[in-house]
Coordinates of C-alpha atoms and ligand atoms in Angstrom, one line a residue:
M1 CA 14.5 -22.3 -40.2
D2 CA 11.1 -21.9 -38.5
E3 CA 11.4 -19.3 -35.7
M4 CA 10.0 -21.9 -33.3
F5 CA 12.9 -24.3 -33.6
K6 CA 15.7 -21.7 -33.3
P7 CA 17.4 -22.3 -30.0
S8 CA 16.9 -19.2 -27.8
R9 CA 19.9 -17.6 -26.2
R10 CA 19.0 -19.4 -23.0
S11 CA 18.7 -22.8 -24.6
F12 CA 21.9 -22.2 -26.6
L13 CA 23.7 -21.6 -23.4
R14 CA 22.2 -24.7 -21.9
G15 CA 23.3 -26.5 -25.1
S16 CA 26.9 -25.4 -24.6
A17 CA 26.9 -26.5 -21.0
A18 CA 25.8 -29.9 -22.2
V19 CA 28.7 -29.9 -24.7
A20 CA 31.2 -29.2 -21.9
V21 CA 29.8 -31.8 -19.6
G22 CA 29.4 -34.3 -22.5
S23 CA 33.0 -33.8 -23.7
A24 CA 34.3 -34.3 -20.2
A25 CA 32.5 -37.6 -20.1
G26 CA 33.6 -38.4 -23.6
A27 CA 30.0 -38.5 -24.9
A28 CA 28.8 -37.1 -28.3
A29 CA 28.5 -33.3 -28.3
A30 CA 24.9 -32.0 -28.4
E31 CA 24.2 -28.8 -30.4
G32 CA 21.0 -27.1 -29.3
P33 CA 17.5 -28.7 -29.4
D34 CA 16.9 -31.7 -31.7
P35 CA 15.4 -30.3 -34.9
L36 CA 13.6 -33.6 -35.5
I37 CA 11.5 -33.2 -32.4
A38 CA 9.4 -30.6 -34.3
D39 CA 6.6 -30.3 -31.7
L40 CA 8.8 -29.8 -28.7
Q41 CA 8.7 -26.2 -27.5
D42 CA 11.8 -24.4 -26.3
W43 CA 10.9 -24.7 -22.6
A44 CA 10.4 -28.4 -22.9
S45 CA 13.6 -29.1 -24.7
Y46 CA 16.0 -28.5 -21.8
T47 CA 15.8 -29.0 -18.1
G48 CA 14.9 -25.9 -16.1
V49 CA 16.6 -23.9 -13.4
G50 CA 17.9 -25.8 -10.4
V51 CA 16.8 -25.3 -6.9
D52 CA 20.2 -23.9 -5.9
E53 CA 19.9 -20.9 -8.2
T54 CA 17.2 -18.9 -6.5
P55 CA 17.6 -19.0 -2.7
Y56 CA 15.2 -16.0 -2.6
G57 CA 12.8 -15.9 -5.5
M58 CA 12.2 -12.8 -7.6
P59 CA 9.3 -12.3 -10.0
I60 CA 9.8 -13.9 -13.5
S61 CA 11.3 -11.5 -16.1
F62 CA 7.9 -11.2 -17.9
E63 CA 6.6 -9.4 -14.8
S64 CA 9.5 -7.0 -14.4
H65 CA 7.2 -4.0 -15.2
V66 CA 5.2 -4.7 -12.0
V67 CA 7.3 -2.4 -9.8
R68 CA 7.1 0.6 -7.6
R69 CA 7.5 3.9 -9.5
N70 CA 8.1 7.4 -8.4
V71 CA 7.2 10.7 -10.1
E72 CA 10.4 12.8 -10.3
W73 CA 8.8 16.2 -10.3
L74 CA 6.7 15.6 -7.2
T75 CA 9.5 16.0 -4.7
A76 CA 12.9 17.9 -4.7
S77 CA 14.9 14.8 -3.9
P78 CA 14.2 11.0 -3.8
I79 CA 15.4 10.9 -0.2
S80 CA 12.4 12.7 1.2
S81 CA 9.9 11.3 -1.3
I82 CA 7.4 8.7 -2.2
N83 CA 7.0 5.8 -4.7
F84 CA 3.8 4.1 -5.6
T85 CA 2.4 0.5 -5.4
P86 CA 1.6 -0.9 -8.8
I87 CA -2.0 -1.5 -7.7
H88 CA -3.1 -1.7 -11.4
A89 CA -1.2 -4.9 -11.9
L90 CA -2.0 -6.7 -8.6
D91 CA -5.1 -8.8 -7.7
G92 CA -6.5 -10.1 -4.5
T93 CA -5.7 -7.8 -1.5
I94 CA -2.3 -8.6 -0.1
T95 CA 0.6 -6.3 -1.2
P96 CA 3.9 -8.1 -1.5
Q97 CA 6.5 -6.1 0.5
G98 CA 8.8 -5.8 -2.6
C99 CA 6.3 -3.6 -4.4
A100 CA 4.6 -1.8 -1.5
F101 CA 4.9 2.0 -1.7
E102 CA 7.5 3.7 0.4
R103 CA 7.3 7.1 2.0
H104 CA 10.4 8.4 3.8
H105 CA 11.1 11.9 5.2
S106 CA 14.9 11.3 5.4
G107 CA 15.5 8.0 3.5
A108 CA 15.3 4.4 4.6
I109 CA 17.8 3.4 7.3
E110 CA 19.6 0.2 8.0
L111 CA 19.1 -0.7 11.6
S112 CA 20.1 -4.2 12.9
K113 CA 18.1 -6.2 15.4
Q114 CA 21.2 -6.2 17.7
D115 CA 21.4 -2.4 17.6
Y116 CA 17.6 -1.9 18.0
R117 CA 16.2 -0.5 21.2
L118 CA 12.7 0.7 22.1
M119 CA 12.2 3.0 25.1
I120 CA 9.0 3.6 26.9
N121 CA 9.1 6.7 29.2
G122 CA 7.0 9.6 30.4
L123 CA 4.0 8.9 32.6
V124 CA 5.0 5.3 33.5
D125 CA 5.8 3.6 36.8
K126 CA 8.9 1.9 35.3
P127 CA 10.6 3.4 32.2
L128 CA 11.8 0.5 30.1
V129 CA 14.1 -0.2 27.2
F130 CA 13.2 -3.2 25.1
T131 CA 15.7 -5.1 22.9
Y132 CA 14.3 -6.8 19.8
D133 CA 14.5 -10.1 21.5
D134 CA 12.5 -8.7 24.5
I135 CA 9.6 -7.8 22.1
E136 CA 9.6 -11.3 20.6
R137 CA 9.0 -12.8 24.0
L138 CA 5.6 -11.0 24.5
P139 CA 2.3 -12.5 23.2
R140 CA 1.9 -11.6 19.6
E141 CA -1.1 -11.3 17.1
N142 CA -1.6 -11.4 13.3
H143 CA -3.9 -8.9 11.5
V144 CA -4.3 -7.7 8.0
Y145 CA -4.5 -3.9 7.7
F146 CA -4.2 -1.3 4.9
C147 CA -1.7 1.6 5.3
E148 CA -2.6 4.7 3.3
C149 CA -0.6 7.8 3.2
A150 CA -2.8 10.9 3.9
A151 CA -1.4 12.3 0.7
N152 CA -2.7 9.5 -1.5
T153 CA -4.7 11.1 -4.4
G154 CA -3.5 14.5 -3.0
M155 CA -2.4 15.7 -6.5
E156 CA -5.9 15.3 -7.8
W157 CA -7.6 18.1 -5.8
A158 CA -7.1 20.7 -8.5
G159 CA -8.1 18.4 -11.4
A160 CA -7.2 15.1 -13.1
Q161 CA -3.3 15.0 -12.9
L162 CA -1.6 11.7 -13.0
N163 CA -2.4 9.0 -15.6
G164 CA -2.6 5.7 -13.8
A165 CA -4.2 4.1 -10.7
Q166 CA -0.6 3.4 -9.5
F167 CA 0.0 7.2 -9.3
T168 CA -3.4 8.5 -8.2
H169 CA -4.1 5.8 -5.6
G170 CA -0.9 3.8 -5.1
M171 CA 0.2 5.3 -1.8
I172 CA -1.5 2.3 -0.2
H173 CA -0.5 -1.2 0.8
N174 CA -2.2 -4.0 2.7
M175 CA -0.2 -6.6 4.6
E176 CA -0.6 -9.2 7.3
Y177 CA 1.3 -7.9 10.3
T178 CA 2.7 -9.9 13.2
G179 CA 3.2 -7.9 16.4
V180 CA 2.6 -7.2 20.0
P181 CA -0.3 -4.9 20.9
L182 CA 0.9 -1.5 22.1
R183 CA -1.3 -1.9 25.2
T184 CA 0.9 -4.9 26.3
L185 CA 4.0 -2.7 26.2
L186 CA 2.2 0.1 28.0
S187 CA 1.1 -2.3 30.8
E188 CA 4.6 -3.8 31.1
A189 CA 5.8 -0.2 31.9
G190 CA 2.9 0.6 34.2
A191 CA 1.8 3.5 32.0
D192 CA -0.9 5.9 33.1
T193 CA -3.6 4.9 30.6
S194 CA -6.4 7.3 31.7
S195 CA -8.4 8.4 28.8
D196 CA -7.0 12.0 28.6
K197 CA -3.4 10.8 28.2
W198 CA -1.5 10.5 24.9
V199 CA 1.4 8.5 23.6
Y200 CA 4.1 10.3 21.5
V201 CA 5.8 7.9 19.1
E202 CA 9.0 8.5 17.2
G203 CA 11.4 6.7 14.8
A204 CA 15.1 6.2 14.8
D205 CA 15.7 7.9 11.4
A206 CA 16.9 11.5 11.1
S207 CA 13.4 12.8 10.5
S208 CA 12.1 10.9 13.6
N209 CA 8.6 11.5 12.3
G210 CA 7.1 12.0 15.7
R211 CA 3.3 11.8 16.2
S212 CA 0.9 12.0 19.1
I213 CA -1.8 9.3 19.5
P214 CA -4.7 9.6 21.9
M215 CA -4.7 6.9 24.6
E216 CA -8.0 5.4 23.5
K217 CA -6.5 4.4 20.2
A218 CA -3.2 3.3 21.7
L219 CA -5.1 0.8 23.9
D220 CA -7.4 -0.3 21.1
D221 CA -5.8 -2.0 18.1
V222 CA -2.3 -0.4 17.6
L223 CA 0.5 -3.0 17.0
V224 CA 4.2 -2.9 17.5
A225 CA 4.9 -5.0 14.5
F226 CA 8.0 -7.0 13.4
K227 CA 6.8 -9.1 10.6
A228 CA 4.8 -8.4 7.4
N229 CA 3.3 -11.1 5.2
G230 CA 5.1 -13.7 7.3
E231 CA 8.7 -12.4 6.9
A232 CA 10.7 -9.7 8.6
L233 CA 9.8 -6.2 7.7
R234 CA 11.8 -4.9 4.7
M235 CA 14.2 -2.0 5.5
E236 CA 12.0 0.4 3.7
H237 CA 9.0 -0.5 5.8
G238 CA 10.8 0.0 9.1
Y239 CA 13.0 -3.1 9.9
P240 CA 13.1 -4.3 12.5
V241 CA 10.1 -2.8 14.2
R242 CA 7.3 -0.4 13.1
L243 CA 4.1 0.9 14.5
V244 CA 0.8 -0.2 12.9
V245 CA -2.1 2.2 13.5
P246 CA -5.1 0.5 11.8
G247 CA -7.4 2.7 9.8
W248 CA -5.4 5.9 10.6
E249 CA -3.2 7.9 8.2
G250 CA 0.1 6.3 7.2
N251 CA 2.1 9.1 8.7
M252 CA 1.3 7.7 12.2
W253 CA 2.7 4.3 11.3
V254 CA 6.1 5.2 12.7
K255 CA 8.9 3.1 11.2
W256 CA 12.1 2.1 13.0
L257 CA 10.1 2.8 16.2
R258 CA 12.5 3.9 18.9
R259 CA 10.5 5.7 21.6
I260 CA 7.0 5.7 23.1
E261 CA 6.4 8.5 25.6
V262 CA 3.2 8.7 27.7
T263 CA 2.2 12.4 27.9
D264 CA -0.7 14.4 29.3
M265 CA -1.1 16.4 26.1
A266 CA -0.4 16.1 22.4
V267 CA 3.1 17.2 21.5
E268 CA 1.9 19.2 18.4
S269 CA 4.9 18.1 16.4
R270 CA 5.7 19.3 12.9
E271 CA 4.0 16.2 11.4
E272 CA 0.7 17.1 13.1
T273 CA 0.7 20.9 12.7
S274 CA 2.4 22.3 9.6
K275 CA 2.0 18.9 7.8
Y276 CA -0.9 16.5 7.7
T277 CA -3.4 19.3 8.3
D278 CA -5.7 20.9 5.6
V279 CA -6.4 24.6 5.3
Y280 CA -10.1 25.6 4.6
E281 CA -11.0 28.5 2.3
N282 CA -11.3 30.8 5.4
G283 CA -7.8 30.1 6.6
M284 CA -8.8 27.8 9.4
A285 CA -7.2 24.3 9.3
R286 CA -8.6 20.8 9.8
K287 CA -6.5 19.0 12.4
W288 CA -6.3 15.6 14.0
T289 CA -7.8 14.1 10.8
W290 CA -6.5 10.6 11.8
V291 CA -9.0 8.2 10.2
M292 CA -8.9 7.4 6.5
D293 CA -12.5 7.6 5.2
A294 CA -14.0 5.0 2.9
K295 CA -12.5 5.1 -0.6
S296 CA -12.2 2.9 -3.7
V297 CA -10.6 2.8 -7.1
I298 CA -11.0 0.7 -10.2
T299 CA -7.6 -0.9 -10.9
S300 CA -8.6 -2.6 -14.2
P301 CA -9.3 -1.3 -16.7
S302 CA -7.3 1.9 -15.9
P303 CA -4.8 4.0 -17.8
Q304 CA -2.0 1.4 -17.3
M305 CA -4.4 -1.5 -17.9
P306 CA -6.3 -0.9 -21.1
I307 CA -8.9 -3.4 -22.3
K308 CA -7.1 -5.7 -24.7
H309 CA -10.1 -7.5 -26.1
G310 CA -13.1 -6.6 -28.2
P311 CA -16.7 -6.2 -27.0
G312 CA -18.2 -9.0 -24.9
Q313 CA -17.4 -10.5 -21.6
M314 CA -15.1 -8.6 -19.3
V315 CA -14.1 -8.1 -15.6
I316 CA -14.0 -4.7 -14.0
S317 CA -12.0 -4.9 -10.8
G318 CA -10.7 -2.7 -8.0
L319 CA -10.0 -2.1 -4.4
A320 CA -12.1 -0.5 -1.6
W321 CA -11.2 0.3 2.0
S322 CA -12.4 2.2 5.1
G323 CA -10.4 3.3 8.2
H324 CA -13.7 3.1 10.1
G325 CA -14.3 -0.6 9.6
Q326 CA -15.5 -3.0 6.9
I327 CA -16.5 -2.3 3.3
T328 CA -20.1 -3.6 3.0
R329 CA -20.8 -2.6 -0.7
V330 CA -19.1 -1.3 -3.8
D331 CA -21.1 0.1 -6.7
V332 CA -19.7 0.6 -10.2
S333 CA -20.9 3.0 -12.8
K334 CA -20.1 2.9 -16.5
D335 CA -21.7 6.3 -17.3
G336 CA -20.0 8.7 -14.9
G337 CA -22.3 8.2 -11.9
I338 CA -25.7 8.3 -13.6
T339 CA -26.5 4.6 -13.1
W340 CA -24.8 2.1 -10.7
E341 CA -24.5 -1.7 -10.5
T342 CA -23.5 -3.4 -7.3
A343 CA -20.1 -5.2 -7.6
R344 CA -19.2 -8.6 -6.2
L345 CA -16.8 -8.6 -3.2
G346 CA -13.9 -11.0 -3.6
K347 CA -14.6 -12.0 0.0
Q348 CA -16.4 -10.3 2.8
G349 CA -14.5 -7.1 3.8
D350 CA -12.0 -7.3 6.6
T351 CA -12.0 -4.5 9.1
K352 CA -9.5 -1.7 8.1
A353 CA -8.1 -3.8 5.3
L354 CA -8.4 -3.7 1.5
T355 CA -11.4 -5.4 0.0
R356 CA -11.2 -6.6 -3.7
F357 CA -14.3 -6.1 -5.8
Y358 CA -15.3 -7.4 -9.3
L359 CA -18.0 -6.5 -11.7
D360 CA -18.4 -9.5 -14.1
T361 CA -20.0 -7.7 -17.1
Q362 CA -20.4 -7.2 -20.8
W363 CA -18.8 -4.4 -22.7
D364 CA -20.7 -3.1 -25.7
G365 CA -17.5 -1.6 -27.2
K366 CA -18.7 1.9 -26.6
P367 CA -16.8 4.5 -24.5
M368 CA -17.4 4.4 -20.7
L369 CA -16.9 6.8 -17.8
L370 CA -15.9 4.2 -15.2
Q371 CA -16.4 5.0 -11.5
A372 CA -16.5 3.0 -8.2
R373 CA -18.2 4.1 -5.0
A374 CA -17.5 2.4 -1.6
I375 CA -19.9 2.1 1.3
D376 CA -18.7 1.0 4.8
D377 CA -20.4 -0.5 7.8
T378 CA -21.1 2.9 9.3
G379 CA -23.3 3.7 6.3
Y380 CA -20.8 6.2 5.0
V381 CA -20.9 6.6 1.2
Q382 CA -17.7 7.7 -0.7
P383 CA -18.3 11.3 -1.9
T384 CA -18.0 12.7 -5.4
K385 CA -15.2 15.2 -6.1
G386 CA -17.7 18.0 -6.2
Q387 CA -19.2 17.1 -2.7
L388 CA -15.7 16.9 -1.3
R389 CA -14.7 20.3 -2.7
E390 CA -17.9 21.9 -1.3
R391 CA -16.9 20.8 2.2
R392 CA -13.2 21.3 2.0
G393 CA -12.5 24.0 -0.6
E394 CA -9.4 23.7 -2.8
N395 CA -6.5 24.2 -0.4
S396 CA -6.3 20.6 0.7
V397 CA -3.6 18.2 -0.1
Y398 CA -4.4 15.3 2.3
H399 CA -7.4 13.1 2.7
N400 CA -8.8 13.2 -0.8
N401 CA -11.2 10.2 -0.9
C402 CA -13.4 11.3 -3.7
I403 CA -14.8 9.0 -6.5
Q404 CA -12.3 8.5 -9.3
T405 CA -13.2 8.5 -13.0
W406 CA -11.5 6.7 -15.9
Y407 CA -12.6 7.5 -19.4
V408 CA -12.4 4.3 -21.5
D409 CA -12.5 4.9 -25.3
A410 CA -13.8 2.5 -28.0
E411 CA -10.3 1.0 -28.4
G412 CA -10.2 0.2 -24.7
N413 CA -7.7 2.8 -23.7
A414 CA -8.3 4.5 -20.3
E415 CA -7.5 8.0 -19.2
N416 CA -7.8 10.0 -15.9
V417 CA -10.6 12.5 -16.2
E418 CA -12.7 14.6 -13.8
V419 CA -16.5 14.2 -13.4
S420 CA -17.6 16.4 -10.5
Ligands
MTE501 N1 8.3 6.7 10.0 C1 9.6 7.2 10.1 N2 10.3 6.9 11.1 N3 10.0 8.0 9.1 C2 9.2 8.4 8.0 O1 9.6 9.1 7.1 N4 7.0 8.1 7.0 C3 5.5 8.0 7.3 C4 5.3 6.7 8.0 N5 6.3 6.4 9.0 C5 7.9 7.9 8.0 C6 7.5 7.0 9.0 C7 4.6 8.1 6.2 S1 4.2 9.7 5.7 C8 3.9 7.1 5.7 S2 2.7 7.3 4.6 C9 4.3 5.7 6.1 O2 5.3 5.6 7.1 C10 4.7 4.9 4.9 O3 5.1 3.6 5.2 P1 5.8 2.7 4.1 O4 7.1 3.4 3.7 O5 6.1 1.4 4.8 O6 4.9 2.6 3.0
CO502 CO1 2.4 9.4 4.4

């Protein structure tokens, strides 16, 4: 029997269901697809899945490889750990919550809206405690922003380490947030918002992940967010309420936000002293490195996305972003940075959000050293690894925004390599 006409397991099951229903009604039993209808493909031989079967849709089984992945040896336990967004397999700019990277210091907690409370205290006229419902009564806004962990690409300082854009650059996601500006909550509480003040923000999880934010930023674009991509935040992203600190390192985006204290100095918490700082060669440390500088990565081709066709027309695609503002230009090199071509932006860059770029080009079938270089609206140009090492030495973990290189061989397979 031709492979094409064999009933698949799925259609066989459907066939048996038809038997059951048919017998009950006294009709003739049907056995699988009709072999006489030679042209009918399997998926057209039976009716599909009913609308009552998927109250909340999941990706089709053929896409089941497009998932977050972790790297076991990176951390001692998966509770205080990280997994990575499959950026190699996504397109456009919005990250679905279900595959957006997670970073927890003490695991993701289940906190209901009923149990949720947010306190504002410190240098305020009226200390306040908000319920979830109180927050939803305040005027809200929608904005798309990227969230990048300061440790993204951190393993690559010493040399090319991890073989895939998901692992080298996947500590990033980009969502449309719905939330109340932090300045609204501060004004409700009559906070002292003079420019030398700070807010200290902390979460309800065991780690609390407390961070100090200067007042100027707190009054600017920080959001107390409760929805992402239109739906409630997922547990792992801080349900029911998280802080969104546009353009600044992910660690400040406190999840399960429980307290905002207005202070007259920075708290100098663990997360802003022994962590999330970078030690120079001379032993001094960089501190208050809040803004994520302009960066880009080619997502396809890349080690997890080899070229599957021969020489000829192809699309080189990737992502670019800047914590300072908009991406204005992305250049792509096929020869390790000797010559550059300007890529096409999927759409004009949004401020502090991911920008998709494409280079619609021809492949001559020869090996390539692929690189992308982002430029933002301050005129900043993404540095090479060599330039970054000159400035920062080799003790850093955080804030590695250097140009990434993929070596693509004549078969189209890609590998993470270093070109300084
Ligand atoms: N907030 C709390 N309460 N606890 C945490 O462990 N991790 C921080 C930040 N906020 C963290 C937190 C870090 S380091 C990052 S990079 C981001 O959350 C990650 O957000 P995500 O898990 O939604 O990707
Ligand atoms: Co982080």
